[in-house]
Short mmCIF file of N, CA and C in Angstrom, two decimals:
data_model
loop_
_atom_site.label_atom_id
_atom_site.label_comp_id
_atom_site.label_asym_id
_atom_site.label_seq_id
_atom_site.Cartn_x
_atom_site.Cartn_y
_atom_site.Cartn_z
N UNK Y 18 0.81 -1.20 0.00
CA UNK Y 18 0.00 0.00 0.00
C UNK Y 18 0.86 1.27 0.00
N UNK Y 19 1.96 1.24 0.78
CA UNK Y 19 2.83 2.42 0.80
C UNK Y 19 3.45 2.65 -0.56
N UNK Y 20 3.89 1.58 -1.21
CA UNK Y 20 4.46 1.71 -2.56
C UNK Y 20 3.43 2.32 -3.50
N UNK Y 21 2.20 1.82 -3.44
CA UNK Y 21 1.14 2.32 -4.31
C UNK Y 21 0.84 3.79 -4.04
N UNK Y 22 0.98 4.20 -2.77
CA UNK Y 22 0.71 5.59 -2.39
C UNK Y 22 1.91 6.51 -2.63
N UNK Y 23 3.04 5.93 -3.03
CA UNK Y 23 4.24 6.73 -3.29
C UNK Y 23 4.95 7.20 -2.03
N UNK Y 24 4.82 6.41 -0.94
CA UNK Y 24 5.47 6.75 0.33
C UNK Y 24 6.68 5.85 0.51
N UNK Y 25 7.84 6.44 0.77
CA UNK Y 25 9.08 5.67 0.89
C UNK Y 25 9.14 4.92 2.21
N UNK Y 26 9.40 3.62 2.13
CA UNK Y 26 9.54 2.78 3.33
C UNK Y 26 10.92 2.14 3.33
N UNK Y 27 11.39 1.78 4.50
CA UNK Y 27 12.70 1.13 4.63
C UNK Y 27 12.67 -0.23 3.93
N UNK Y 28 13.80 -0.60 3.31
CA UNK Y 28 13.90 -1.94 2.71
C UNK Y 28 13.83 -2.96 3.83
N UNK Y 29 13.13 -4.05 3.56
CA UNK Y 29 12.96 -5.06 4.61
C UNK Y 29 12.79 -6.45 4.04
N UNK Y 30 12.94 -7.42 4.92
CA UNK Y 30 12.85 -8.82 4.55
C UNK Y 30 12.31 -9.57 5.76
N UNK Y 31 11.27 -10.37 5.57
CA UNK Y 31 10.71 -11.16 6.68
C UNK Y 31 11.26 -12.58 6.58
N UNK Y 32 11.79 -13.07 7.70
CA UNK Y 32 12.36 -14.42 7.71
C UNK Y 32 11.73 -15.26 8.82
N UNK Y 33 11.58 -16.56 8.54
CA UNK Y 33 11.02 -17.45 9.56
C UNK Y 33 11.96 -18.61 9.88
N UNK Y 34 13.19 -18.52 9.37
CA UNK Y 34 14.20 -19.54 9.71
C UNK Y 34 15.59 -18.90 9.62
N UNK Y 35 16.55 -19.50 10.33
CA UNK Y 35 17.92 -18.96 10.28
C UNK Y 35 18.52 -19.13 8.88
N UNK Y 36 18.07 -20.13 8.14
CA UNK Y 36 18.59 -20.37 6.79
C UNK Y 36 18.30 -19.18 5.86
N UNK Y 37 17.17 -18.52 6.09
CA UNK Y 37 16.77 -17.40 5.23
C UNK Y 37 17.58 -16.13 5.49
N UNK Y 38 18.35 -16.11 6.58
CA UNK Y 38 19.11 -14.91 6.95
C UNK Y 38 20.18 -14.58 5.91
N UNK Y 39 20.68 -15.58 5.20
CA UNK Y 39 21.70 -15.36 4.16
C UNK Y 39 21.19 -14.40 3.08
N UNK Y 40 19.87 -14.29 2.92
CA UNK Y 40 19.29 -13.42 1.89
C UNK Y 40 19.47 -11.94 2.21
N UNK Y 41 19.90 -11.62 3.44
CA UNK Y 41 20.12 -10.21 3.80
C UNK Y 41 21.08 -9.56 2.81
N UNK Y 42 22.17 -10.28 2.51
CA UNK Y 42 23.21 -9.73 1.62
C UNK Y 42 22.64 -9.28 0.27
N UNK Y 43 21.62 -9.99 -0.23
CA UNK Y 43 21.06 -9.67 -1.55
C UNK Y 43 20.10 -8.47 -1.47
N UNK Y 44 19.58 -8.16 -0.29
CA UNK Y 44 18.55 -7.13 -0.15
C UNK Y 44 19.01 -5.81 0.45
N UNK Y 45 19.99 -5.87 1.35
CA UNK Y 45 20.43 -4.64 2.03
C UNK Y 45 21.81 -4.84 2.63
N UNK Y 46 22.39 -3.74 3.12
CA UNK Y 46 23.73 -3.81 3.72
C UNK Y 46 23.60 -3.77 5.24
N UNK Y 47 24.57 -4.38 5.93
CA UNK Y 47 24.66 -4.25 7.38
C UNK Y 47 25.14 -2.84 7.70
N UNK Y 48 24.83 -2.25 8.85
CA UNK Y 48 24.03 -2.82 9.95
C UNK Y 48 22.54 -2.82 9.64
N UNK Y 49 21.81 -3.74 10.30
CA UNK Y 49 20.37 -3.85 10.13
C UNK Y 49 19.68 -3.82 11.48
N UNK Y 50 18.36 -3.65 11.44
CA UNK Y 50 17.51 -3.72 12.62
C UNK Y 50 16.70 -5.00 12.50
N UNK Y 51 16.48 -5.71 13.60
CA UNK Y 51 15.65 -6.91 13.57
C UNK Y 51 14.50 -6.73 14.54
N UNK Y 52 13.26 -7.01 14.05
CA UNK Y 52 12.05 -6.80 14.85
C UNK Y 52 11.22 -8.08 14.89
N UNK Y 53 10.69 -8.39 16.04
CA UNK Y 53 9.81 -9.55 16.17
C UNK Y 53 8.49 -9.26 15.45
N UNK Y 54 7.94 -10.27 14.79
CA UNK Y 54 6.62 -10.16 14.16
C UNK Y 54 5.66 -11.00 15.00
N UNK Y 55 4.53 -10.43 15.36
CA UNK Y 55 3.54 -11.13 16.20
C UNK Y 55 3.02 -10.19 17.26
N UNK Y 56 3.84 -9.91 18.29
CA UNK Y 56 3.38 -8.97 19.34
C UNK Y 56 3.15 -7.57 18.76
N UNK Y 57 2.09 -6.89 19.21
CA UNK Y 57 1.76 -5.56 18.67
C UNK Y 57 2.76 -4.51 19.12
N UNK Y 58 3.06 -4.44 20.43
CA UNK Y 58 4.01 -3.44 20.93
C UNK Y 58 5.39 -4.08 21.06
N UNK Y 59 6.14 -4.05 19.98
CA UNK Y 59 7.44 -4.72 19.90
C UNK Y 59 8.43 -4.26 20.96
N UNK Y 60 8.51 -2.94 21.18
CA UNK Y 60 9.51 -2.41 22.11
C UNK Y 60 9.23 -2.86 23.55
N UNK Y 61 7.97 -3.04 23.90
CA UNK Y 61 7.60 -3.43 25.27
C UNK Y 61 8.01 -4.86 25.62
N UNK Y 62 8.23 -5.69 24.60
CA UNK Y 62 8.62 -7.09 24.86
C UNK Y 62 10.08 -7.34 24.48
N UNK Y 63 10.84 -6.26 24.27
CA UNK Y 63 12.25 -6.41 23.88
C UNK Y 63 12.37 -6.96 22.47
N UNK Y 64 11.42 -6.60 21.62
CA UNK Y 64 11.36 -7.17 20.28
C UNK Y 64 11.98 -6.37 19.18
N UNK Y 65 12.81 -5.37 19.52
CA UNK Y 65 13.52 -4.59 18.49
C UNK Y 65 15.00 -4.58 18.85
N UNK Y 66 15.83 -5.09 17.95
CA UNK Y 66 17.28 -5.13 18.18
C UNK Y 66 17.97 -4.31 17.09
N UNK Y 67 18.73 -3.31 17.52
CA UNK Y 67 19.38 -2.38 16.61
C UNK Y 67 20.85 -2.73 16.38
N UNK Y 68 21.38 -2.26 15.26
CA UNK Y 68 22.82 -2.34 15.01
C UNK Y 68 23.38 -3.73 14.85
N UNK Y 69 22.65 -4.62 14.19
CA UNK Y 69 23.14 -5.98 13.91
C UNK Y 69 24.16 -5.85 12.78
N UNK Y 70 25.43 -6.22 13.07
CA UNK Y 70 26.54 -5.91 12.17
C UNK Y 70 26.89 -6.99 11.14
N UNK Y 71 26.49 -8.25 11.40
CA UNK Y 71 26.89 -9.31 10.48
C UNK Y 71 25.93 -10.50 10.58
N UNK Y 72 26.16 -11.51 9.75
CA UNK Y 72 25.25 -12.67 9.71
C UNK Y 72 25.24 -13.45 11.02
N UNK Y 73 26.40 -13.58 11.66
CA UNK Y 73 26.47 -14.33 12.92
C UNK Y 73 25.60 -13.65 13.98
N UNK Y 74 25.71 -12.32 14.09
CA UNK Y 74 24.86 -11.57 15.04
C UNK Y 74 23.39 -11.68 14.66
N UNK Y 75 23.11 -11.72 13.34
CA UNK Y 75 21.72 -11.82 12.87
C UNK Y 75 21.10 -13.16 13.27
N UNK Y 76 21.87 -14.23 13.20
CA UNK Y 76 21.37 -15.56 13.60
C UNK Y 76 21.07 -15.56 15.11
N UNK Y 77 22.00 -15.00 15.88
CA UNK Y 77 21.82 -14.90 17.34
C UNK Y 77 20.57 -14.07 17.67
N UNK Y 78 20.42 -12.93 17.00
CA UNK Y 78 19.27 -12.05 17.23
C UNK Y 78 17.97 -12.73 16.83
N UNK Y 79 17.99 -13.48 15.72
CA UNK Y 79 16.80 -14.21 15.27
C UNK Y 79 16.33 -15.18 16.35
N UNK Y 80 17.26 -15.97 16.88
CA UNK Y 80 16.92 -16.95 17.92
C UNK Y 80 16.36 -16.27 19.17
N UNK Y 81 16.96 -15.15 19.55
CA UNK Y 81 16.49 -14.39 20.72
C UNK Y 81 15.06 -13.88 20.51
N UNK Y 82 14.79 -13.31 19.33
CA UNK Y 82 13.47 -12.75 19.04
C UNK Y 82 12.39 -13.83 18.93
N UNK Y 83 12.75 -14.97 18.40
CA UNK Y 83 11.76 -16.04 18.23
C UNK Y 83 11.36 -16.68 19.56
N UNK Y 84 12.13 -16.42 20.62
CA UNK Y 84 11.77 -16.93 21.96
C UNK Y 84 10.69 -16.06 22.63
N UNK Y 85 10.39 -14.88 22.05
CA UNK Y 85 9.36 -13.99 22.61
C UNK Y 85 7.99 -14.60 22.38
N UNK Y 86 7.14 -14.51 23.39
CA UNK Y 86 5.78 -15.07 23.30
C UNK Y 86 5.03 -14.47 22.10
N UNK Y 87 4.35 -15.32 21.36
CA UNK Y 87 3.55 -14.97 20.17
C UNK Y 87 4.38 -14.57 18.94
N UNK Y 88 5.70 -14.79 18.98
CA UNK Y 88 6.54 -14.48 17.81
C UNK Y 88 6.21 -15.45 16.69
N UNK Y 89 6.02 -14.92 15.47
CA UNK Y 89 5.73 -15.78 14.32
C UNK Y 89 6.87 -15.76 13.31
N UNK Y 90 7.60 -14.65 13.25
CA UNK Y 90 8.74 -14.51 12.35
C UNK Y 90 9.53 -13.28 12.77
N UNK Y 91 10.53 -12.93 11.98
CA UNK Y 91 11.37 -11.76 12.28
C UNK Y 91 11.48 -10.90 11.03
N UNK Y 92 11.32 -9.59 11.23
CA UNK Y 92 11.46 -8.63 10.15
C UNK Y 92 12.86 -8.03 10.24
N UNK Y 93 13.60 -8.14 9.14
CA UNK Y 93 14.94 -7.56 9.07
C UNK Y 93 14.82 -6.32 8.20
N UNK Y 94 15.35 -5.20 8.70
CA UNK Y 94 15.15 -3.93 8.03
C UNK Y 94 16.45 -3.14 7.98
N UNK Y 95 16.64 -2.40 6.89
CA UNK Y 95 17.81 -1.53 6.83
C UNK Y 95 17.75 -0.55 8.00
N UNK Y 96 18.90 -0.20 8.55
CA UNK Y 96 18.93 0.71 9.68
C UNK Y 96 18.87 2.14 9.15
N UNK Y 97 17.81 2.85 9.51
CA UNK Y 97 17.59 4.22 9.03
C UNK Y 97 17.76 5.17 10.20
N UNK Y 98 18.49 6.26 9.96
CA UNK Y 98 18.71 7.24 11.03
C UNK Y 98 17.83 8.47 10.80
N UNK Y 99 17.58 9.21 11.87
CA UNK Y 99 16.82 10.45 11.74
C UNK Y 99 15.93 10.69 12.94
N UNK Y 100 15.33 11.88 12.98
CA UNK Y 100 14.35 12.21 14.02
C UNK Y 100 13.07 11.44 13.72
N UNK Y 101 12.27 11.19 14.77
CA UNK Y 101 11.07 10.39 14.58
C UNK Y 101 9.82 11.26 14.47
N UNK Y 102 9.11 11.08 13.35
CA UNK Y 102 7.84 11.76 13.11
C UNK Y 102 6.72 10.73 13.01
N UNK Y 103 5.48 11.22 12.98
CA UNK Y 103 4.32 10.34 12.93
C UNK Y 103 3.29 10.88 11.95
N UNK Y 104 2.63 9.97 11.27
CA UNK Y 104 1.44 10.31 10.49
C UNK Y 104 0.50 9.12 10.56
N UNK Y 105 -0.78 9.40 10.71
CA UNK Y 105 -1.76 8.33 10.77
C UNK Y 105 -3.13 8.84 10.39
N UNK Y 106 -4.08 7.92 10.32
CA UNK Y 106 -5.46 8.29 10.03
C UNK Y 106 -6.38 7.29 10.70
N UNK Y 107 -7.54 7.76 11.08
CA UNK Y 107 -8.54 6.89 11.70
C UNK Y 107 -9.92 7.27 11.15
N UNK Y 108 -10.71 6.23 10.85
CA UNK Y 108 -12.06 6.46 10.31
C UNK Y 108 -12.98 6.92 11.43
N UNK Y 109 -13.73 7.96 11.16
CA UNK Y 109 -14.66 8.53 12.15
C UNK Y 109 -16.09 8.38 11.66
N UNK Y 110 -16.66 7.20 11.84
CA UNK Y 110 -18.04 6.94 11.45
C UNK Y 110 -18.31 7.34 10.01
N UNK Y 111 -19.41 8.07 9.79
CA UNK Y 111 -19.77 8.48 8.45
C UNK Y 111 -19.08 9.74 7.98
N UNK Y 112 -18.18 10.29 8.78
CA UNK Y 112 -17.52 11.55 8.43
C UNK Y 112 -16.28 11.37 7.57
N UNK Y 113 -15.83 10.15 7.41
CA UNK Y 113 -14.59 9.91 6.68
C UNK Y 113 -13.43 9.71 7.64
N UNK Y 114 -12.23 10.05 7.19
CA UNK Y 114 -11.02 9.82 7.99
C UNK Y 114 -10.45 11.12 8.54
N UNK Y 115 -10.00 11.05 9.78
CA UNK Y 115 -9.22 12.14 10.36
C UNK Y 115 -7.76 11.76 10.22
N UNK Y 116 -6.97 12.63 9.62
CA UNK Y 116 -5.54 12.40 9.44
C UNK Y 116 -4.81 13.18 10.53
N UNK Y 117 -3.82 12.50 11.16
CA UNK Y 117 -3.05 13.12 12.25
C UNK Y 117 -1.58 13.14 11.91
N UNK Y 118 -0.87 14.12 12.47
CA UNK Y 118 0.59 14.15 12.33
C UNK Y 118 1.19 14.70 13.62
N UNK Y 119 2.47 14.42 13.82
CA UNK Y 119 3.15 14.91 15.02
C UNK Y 119 4.54 14.31 15.12
N UNK Y 120 5.13 14.48 16.30
CA UNK Y 120 6.40 13.82 16.56
C UNK Y 120 6.11 12.35 16.78
N UNK Y 121 7.04 11.47 16.40
CA UNK Y 121 6.76 10.04 16.44
C UNK Y 121 7.49 9.30 17.53
N UNK Y 122 7.52 7.98 17.37
CA UNK Y 122 8.16 7.11 18.35
C UNK Y 122 7.49 7.23 19.70
N UNK Y 123 8.28 7.20 20.77
CA UNK Y 123 7.73 7.30 22.12
C UNK Y 123 7.16 8.68 22.41
N UNK Y 124 7.63 9.70 21.66
CA UNK Y 124 7.14 11.07 21.87
C UNK Y 124 5.65 11.19 21.56
N UNK Y 125 5.15 10.34 20.67
CA UNK Y 125 3.74 10.41 20.31
C UNK Y 125 2.86 10.24 21.54
N UNK Y 126 3.13 9.20 22.34
CA UNK Y 126 2.33 8.96 23.54
C UNK Y 126 2.77 9.86 24.70
N UNK Y 127 4.06 10.14 24.78
CA UNK Y 127 4.61 10.92 25.88
C UNK Y 127 4.13 12.38 25.85
N UNK Y 128 4.21 13.01 24.68
CA UNK Y 128 3.88 14.42 24.56
C UNK Y 128 2.46 14.68 24.05
N UNK Y 129 1.88 13.67 23.38
CA UNK Y 129 0.54 13.80 22.81
C UNK Y 129 0.41 15.10 22.01
N UNK Y 130 1.43 15.39 21.22
CA UNK Y 130 1.49 16.62 20.42
C UNK Y 130 1.13 16.28 18.98
N UNK Y 131 -0.17 16.32 18.66
CA UNK Y 131 -0.59 16.00 17.30
C UNK Y 131 -1.51 17.10 16.78
N UNK Y 132 -1.63 17.13 15.46
CA UNK Y 132 -2.57 18.02 14.79
C UNK Y 132 -3.39 17.14 13.85
N UNK Y 133 -4.63 17.54 13.56
CA UNK Y 133 -5.48 16.70 12.73
C UNK Y 133 -6.33 17.52 11.76
N UNK Y 134 -6.79 16.84 10.71
CA UNK Y 134 -7.69 17.43 9.72
C UNK Y 134 -8.45 16.31 9.05
N UNK Y 135 -9.59 16.64 8.48
CA UNK Y 135 -10.42 15.66 7.78
C UNK Y 135 -9.89 15.47 6.36
N UNK Y 136 -9.74 14.20 5.95
CA UNK Y 136 -9.23 13.90 4.59
C UNK Y 136 -10.34 14.08 3.56
N UNK Y 137 -9.96 14.48 2.35
CA UNK Y 137 -8.63 14.88 1.88
C UNK Y 137 -8.33 16.33 2.27
N UNK Y 138 -7.06 16.65 2.42
CA UNK Y 138 -6.67 17.99 2.87
C UNK Y 138 -5.94 18.73 1.76
N UNK Y 139 -5.98 20.05 1.82
CA UNK Y 139 -5.20 20.87 0.90
C UNK Y 139 -3.78 20.99 1.46
N UNK Y 140 -2.87 21.41 0.61
CA UNK Y 140 -1.48 21.61 1.05
C UNK Y 140 -1.43 22.66 2.16
N UNK Y 141 -2.25 23.68 2.03
CA UNK Y 141 -2.30 24.76 3.02
C UNK Y 141 -2.76 24.22 4.38
N UNK Y 142 -3.77 23.34 4.37
CA UNK Y 142 -4.26 22.74 5.62
C UNK Y 142 -3.15 21.93 6.30
N UNK Y 143 -2.43 21.15 5.49
CA UNK Y 143 -1.36 20.31 6.03
C UNK Y 143 -0.24 21.17 6.60
N UNK Y 144 0.10 22.26 5.91
CA UNK Y 144 1.11 23.19 6.41
C UNK Y 144 0.67 23.75 7.76
N UNK Y 145 -0.60 24.09 7.88
CA UNK Y 145 -1.15 24.58 9.15
C UNK Y 145 -1.08 23.54 10.25
N UNK Y 146 -1.32 22.26 9.90
CA UNK Y 146 -1.22 21.17 10.88
C UNK Y 146 0.20 21.12 11.45
N UNK Y 147 1.19 21.14 10.55
CA UNK Y 147 2.59 21.01 10.96
C UNK Y 147 3.03 22.19 11.82
N UNK Y 148 2.70 23.40 11.38
CA UNK Y 148 3.16 24.59 12.12
C UNK Y 148 2.46 24.74 13.48
N UNK Y 149 1.32 24.08 13.66
CA UNK Y 149 0.61 24.16 14.94
C UNK Y 149 1.19 23.23 16.02
N UNK Y 150 2.09 22.34 15.62
CA UNK Y 150 2.67 21.39 16.58
C UNK Y 150 3.59 22.10 17.57
N UNK Y 151 3.55 21.68 18.84
CA UNK Y 151 4.47 22.24 19.84
C UNK Y 151 5.91 21.88 19.47
N UNK Y 152 6.08 20.72 18.84
CA UNK Y 152 7.41 20.27 18.43
C UNK Y 152 7.84 20.77 17.07
N UNK Y 153 7.17 21.80 16.56
CA UNK Y 153 7.48 22.33 15.23
C UNK Y 153 8.93 22.79 15.12
N UNK Y 154 9.50 23.28 16.19
CA UNK Y 154 10.91 23.75 16.16
C UNK Y 154 11.85 22.63 15.72
N UNK Y 155 11.53 21.40 16.09
CA UNK Y 155 12.35 20.25 15.68
C UNK Y 155 12.31 20.09 14.16
N UNK Y 156 11.15 20.31 13.56
CA UNK Y 156 10.99 20.18 12.11
C UNK Y 156 11.65 21.36 11.41
N UNK Y 157 11.47 22.54 11.95
CA UNK Y 157 12.00 23.77 11.35
C UNK Y 157 13.51 23.90 11.52
N UNK Y 158 14.04 23.34 12.61
CA UNK Y 158 15.46 23.47 12.93
C UNK Y 158 15.63 24.52 14.01
N UNK Y 159 16.44 24.24 15.00
CA UNK Y 159 16.64 25.18 16.10
C UNK Y 159 18.09 25.17 16.53
N UNK Y 160 18.52 26.28 17.09
CA UNK Y 160 19.93 26.50 17.46
C UNK Y 160 20.80 26.08 16.29
N UNK Y 161 21.73 25.15 16.51
CA UNK Y 161 22.60 24.76 15.40
C UNK Y 161 22.10 23.49 14.70
N UNK Y 162 20.96 22.96 15.14
CA UNK Y 162 20.42 21.74 14.52
C UNK Y 162 19.69 22.08 13.22
N UNK Y 163 20.00 21.30 12.19
CA UNK Y 163 19.33 21.50 10.91
C UNK Y 163 17.89 21.02 11.01
N UNK Y 164 17.03 21.64 10.23
CA UNK Y 164 15.63 21.24 10.19
C UNK Y 164 15.44 19.96 9.39
N UNK Y 165 14.22 19.45 9.42
CA UNK Y 165 13.87 18.23 8.69
C UNK Y 165 13.24 18.63 7.35
N UNK Y 166 13.10 17.67 6.46
CA UNK Y 166 12.55 17.94 5.14
C UNK Y 166 11.04 18.15 5.25
N UNK Y 167 10.64 19.39 5.51
CA UNK Y 167 9.24 19.75 5.73
C UNK Y 167 8.38 19.43 4.51
N UNK Y 168 8.93 19.68 3.32
CA UNK Y 168 8.17 19.43 2.08
C UNK Y 168 7.84 17.94 1.94
N UNK Y 169 8.80 17.09 2.29
CA UNK Y 169 8.54 15.64 2.20
C UNK Y 169 7.54 15.20 3.27
N UNK Y 170 7.57 15.83 4.44
CA UNK Y 170 6.61 15.50 5.49
C UNK Y 170 5.20 15.90 5.05
N UNK Y 171 5.08 17.08 4.46
CA UNK Y 171 3.80 17.54 3.92
C UNK Y 171 3.30 16.53 2.88
N UNK Y 172 4.21 16.09 2.00
CA UNK Y 172 3.87 15.14 0.95
C UNK Y 172 3.35 13.82 1.53
N UNK Y 173 4.04 13.29 2.57
CA UNK Y 173 3.62 12.03 3.20
C UNK Y 173 2.22 12.18 3.79
N UNK Y 174 1.98 13.28 4.51
CA UNK Y 174 0.67 13.50 5.15
C UNK Y 174 -0.43 13.59 4.09
N UNK Y 175 -0.17 14.31 3.00
CA UNK Y 175 -1.15 14.44 1.93
C UNK Y 175 -1.42 13.10 1.26
N UNK Y 176 -0.37 12.29 1.10
CA UNK Y 176 -0.53 10.97 0.47
C UNK Y 176 -1.33 10.03 1.37
N UNK Y 177 -1.13 10.11 2.69
CA UNK Y 177 -1.93 9.31 3.61
C UNK Y 177 -3.40 9.74 3.52
N UNK Y 178 -3.63 11.05 3.47
CA UNK Y 178 -4.99 11.57 3.32
C UNK Y 178 -5.65 11.08 2.04
N UNK Y 179 -4.90 11.11 0.94
CA UNK Y 179 -5.42 10.65 -0.35
C UNK Y 179 -5.69 9.14 -0.32
N UNK Y 180 -4.78 8.38 0.30
CA UNK Y 180 -4.92 6.93 0.38
C UNK Y 180 -6.20 6.53 1.10
N UNK Y 181 -6.44 7.10 2.28
CA UNK Y 181 -7.64 6.72 3.04
C UNK Y 181 -8.91 7.25 2.38
N UNK Y 182 -8.78 8.32 1.60
CA UNK Y 182 -9.95 8.87 0.90
C UNK Y 182 -10.37 7.93 -0.23
N UNK Y 183 -9.39 7.38 -0.96
CA UNK Y 183 -9.74 6.48 -2.08
C UNK Y 183 -9.90 5.02 -1.63
N UNK Y 184 -9.45 4.70 -0.42
CA UNK Y 184 -9.60 3.34 0.11
C UNK Y 184 -10.30 3.41 1.46
N UNK Y 185 -11.61 3.70 1.46
CA UNK Y 185 -12.33 3.91 2.72
C UNK Y 185 -12.42 2.66 3.60
N UNK Y 186 -12.05 1.51 3.04
CA UNK Y 186 -12.04 0.28 3.87
C UNK Y 186 -10.90 0.27 4.87
N UNK Y 187 -9.94 1.21 4.74
CA UNK Y 187 -8.89 1.34 5.75
C UNK Y 187 -9.52 2.01 6.97
N UNK Y 188 -9.57 1.27 8.09
CA UNK Y 188 -10.15 1.81 9.31
C UNK Y 188 -9.14 2.65 10.07
N UNK Y 189 -7.87 2.21 10.01
CA UNK Y 189 -6.80 2.89 10.73
C UNK Y 189 -5.48 2.66 10.02
N UNK Y 190 -4.64 3.67 10.02
CA UNK Y 190 -3.27 3.51 9.50
C UNK Y 190 -2.35 4.34 10.39
N UNK Y 191 -1.22 3.74 10.77
CA UNK Y 191 -0.21 4.42 11.59
C UNK Y 191 1.14 4.24 10.95
N UNK Y 192 1.81 5.35 10.62
CA UNK Y 192 3.20 5.32 10.18
C UNK Y 192 3.99 5.89 11.35
N UNK Y 193 4.60 4.99 12.13
CA UNK Y 193 5.27 5.43 13.35
C UNK Y 193 6.36 4.44 13.76
N UNK Y 194 7.62 4.88 13.67
CA UNK Y 194 8.02 6.23 13.29
C UNK Y 194 8.33 6.37 11.80
N UNK Y 195 8.35 7.61 11.39
CA UNK Y 195 8.91 8.00 10.10
C UNK Y 195 10.25 8.62 10.46
N UNK Y 196 11.35 8.08 9.96
CA UNK Y 196 12.68 8.62 10.26
C UNK Y 196 12.97 9.76 9.28
N UNK Y 197 13.23 10.93 9.82
CA UNK Y 197 13.38 12.12 8.99
C UNK Y 197 14.72 12.82 9.21
N UNK Y 198 15.29 13.29 8.11
CA UNK Y 198 16.50 14.12 8.17
C UNK Y 198 16.23 15.35 7.31
N UNK Y 199 17.24 16.16 7.09
CA UNK Y 199 17.05 17.36 6.28
C UNK Y 199 16.71 17.05 4.83
N UNK Y 200 17.03 15.82 4.37
CA UNK Y 200 16.72 15.51 2.97
C UNK Y 200 16.13 14.12 2.74
N UNK Y 201 15.57 13.50 3.80
CA UNK Y 201 14.92 12.21 3.60
C UNK Y 201 13.77 12.02 4.58
N UNK Y 202 12.86 11.12 4.21
CA UNK Y 202 11.68 10.82 5.02
C UNK Y 202 11.34 9.37 4.72
N UNK Y 203 11.67 8.45 5.66
CA UNK Y 203 11.51 7.02 5.41
C UNK Y 203 10.68 6.39 6.52
N UNK Y 204 9.61 5.71 6.15
CA UNK Y 204 8.75 5.02 7.11
C UNK Y 204 9.45 3.73 7.54
N UNK Y 205 9.60 3.54 8.86
CA UNK Y 205 10.23 2.30 9.34
C UNK Y 205 9.25 1.35 10.03
N UNK Y 206 8.05 1.82 10.34
CA UNK Y 206 7.05 0.92 10.91
C UNK Y 206 5.66 1.39 10.50
N UNK Y 207 4.84 0.45 10.07
CA UNK Y 207 3.48 0.79 9.63
C UNK Y 207 2.51 -0.25 10.16
N UNK Y 208 1.33 0.22 10.54
CA UNK Y 208 0.26 -0.67 10.99
C UNK Y 208 -1.01 -0.21 10.28
N UNK Y 209 -1.67 -1.16 9.61
CA UNK Y 209 -2.89 -0.83 8.87
C UNK Y 209 -3.99 -1.80 9.28
N UNK Y 210 -5.16 -1.26 9.66
CA UNK Y 210 -6.32 -2.09 9.99
C UNK Y 210 -7.36 -1.88 8.90
N UNK Y 211 -7.84 -2.98 8.34
CA UNK Y 211 -8.85 -2.94 7.29
C UNK Y 211 -10.19 -3.36 7.88
N UNK Y 212 -11.26 -2.66 7.53
CA UNK Y 212 -12.60 -3.05 7.96
C UNK Y 212 -13.04 -4.27 7.19
N UNK Y 213 -13.71 -5.19 7.88
CA UNK Y 213 -14.20 -6.42 7.22
C UNK Y 213 -15.51 -6.12 6.54
#
């Protein structure tokens, strides 16, 4: 769905055996991140391992992650750096979807700093959403820290709005986190719920 919507996501590979780990070399370069598949809140169960440097560490990490309760497989992903942003949408009865944006990762729940609008939104509405955030200084850049790619963030939010507008069967979508730098915006985790 992200590919179809034109939203950049981290390269990844799902494996269910140690034998499949050799395929990492064909898909991405080390270091990689390994995440348990199954449990919803991966970080709460120790299900995210960062900075895996080689195949031997990947095999060790795979075995560790598969011991977690409800683990079904392991997602191996290129390691992406950047500040964490968030974009999501939730269906609101007969009104359509509300699209939200804000700081991502743990900051989303910790600071509860989000802005929202009804999909589909204009570019001007999305710009207003972003500038209304308390954490806007992080996006704009402060002191000697460079800002993030605001135009790409606007683009991601608009694409999420367009996606849920043309696919109303999506009940909920969360892109969290989106790793952002001054010139990139890459989704590293996505959760999508479809209405039956």
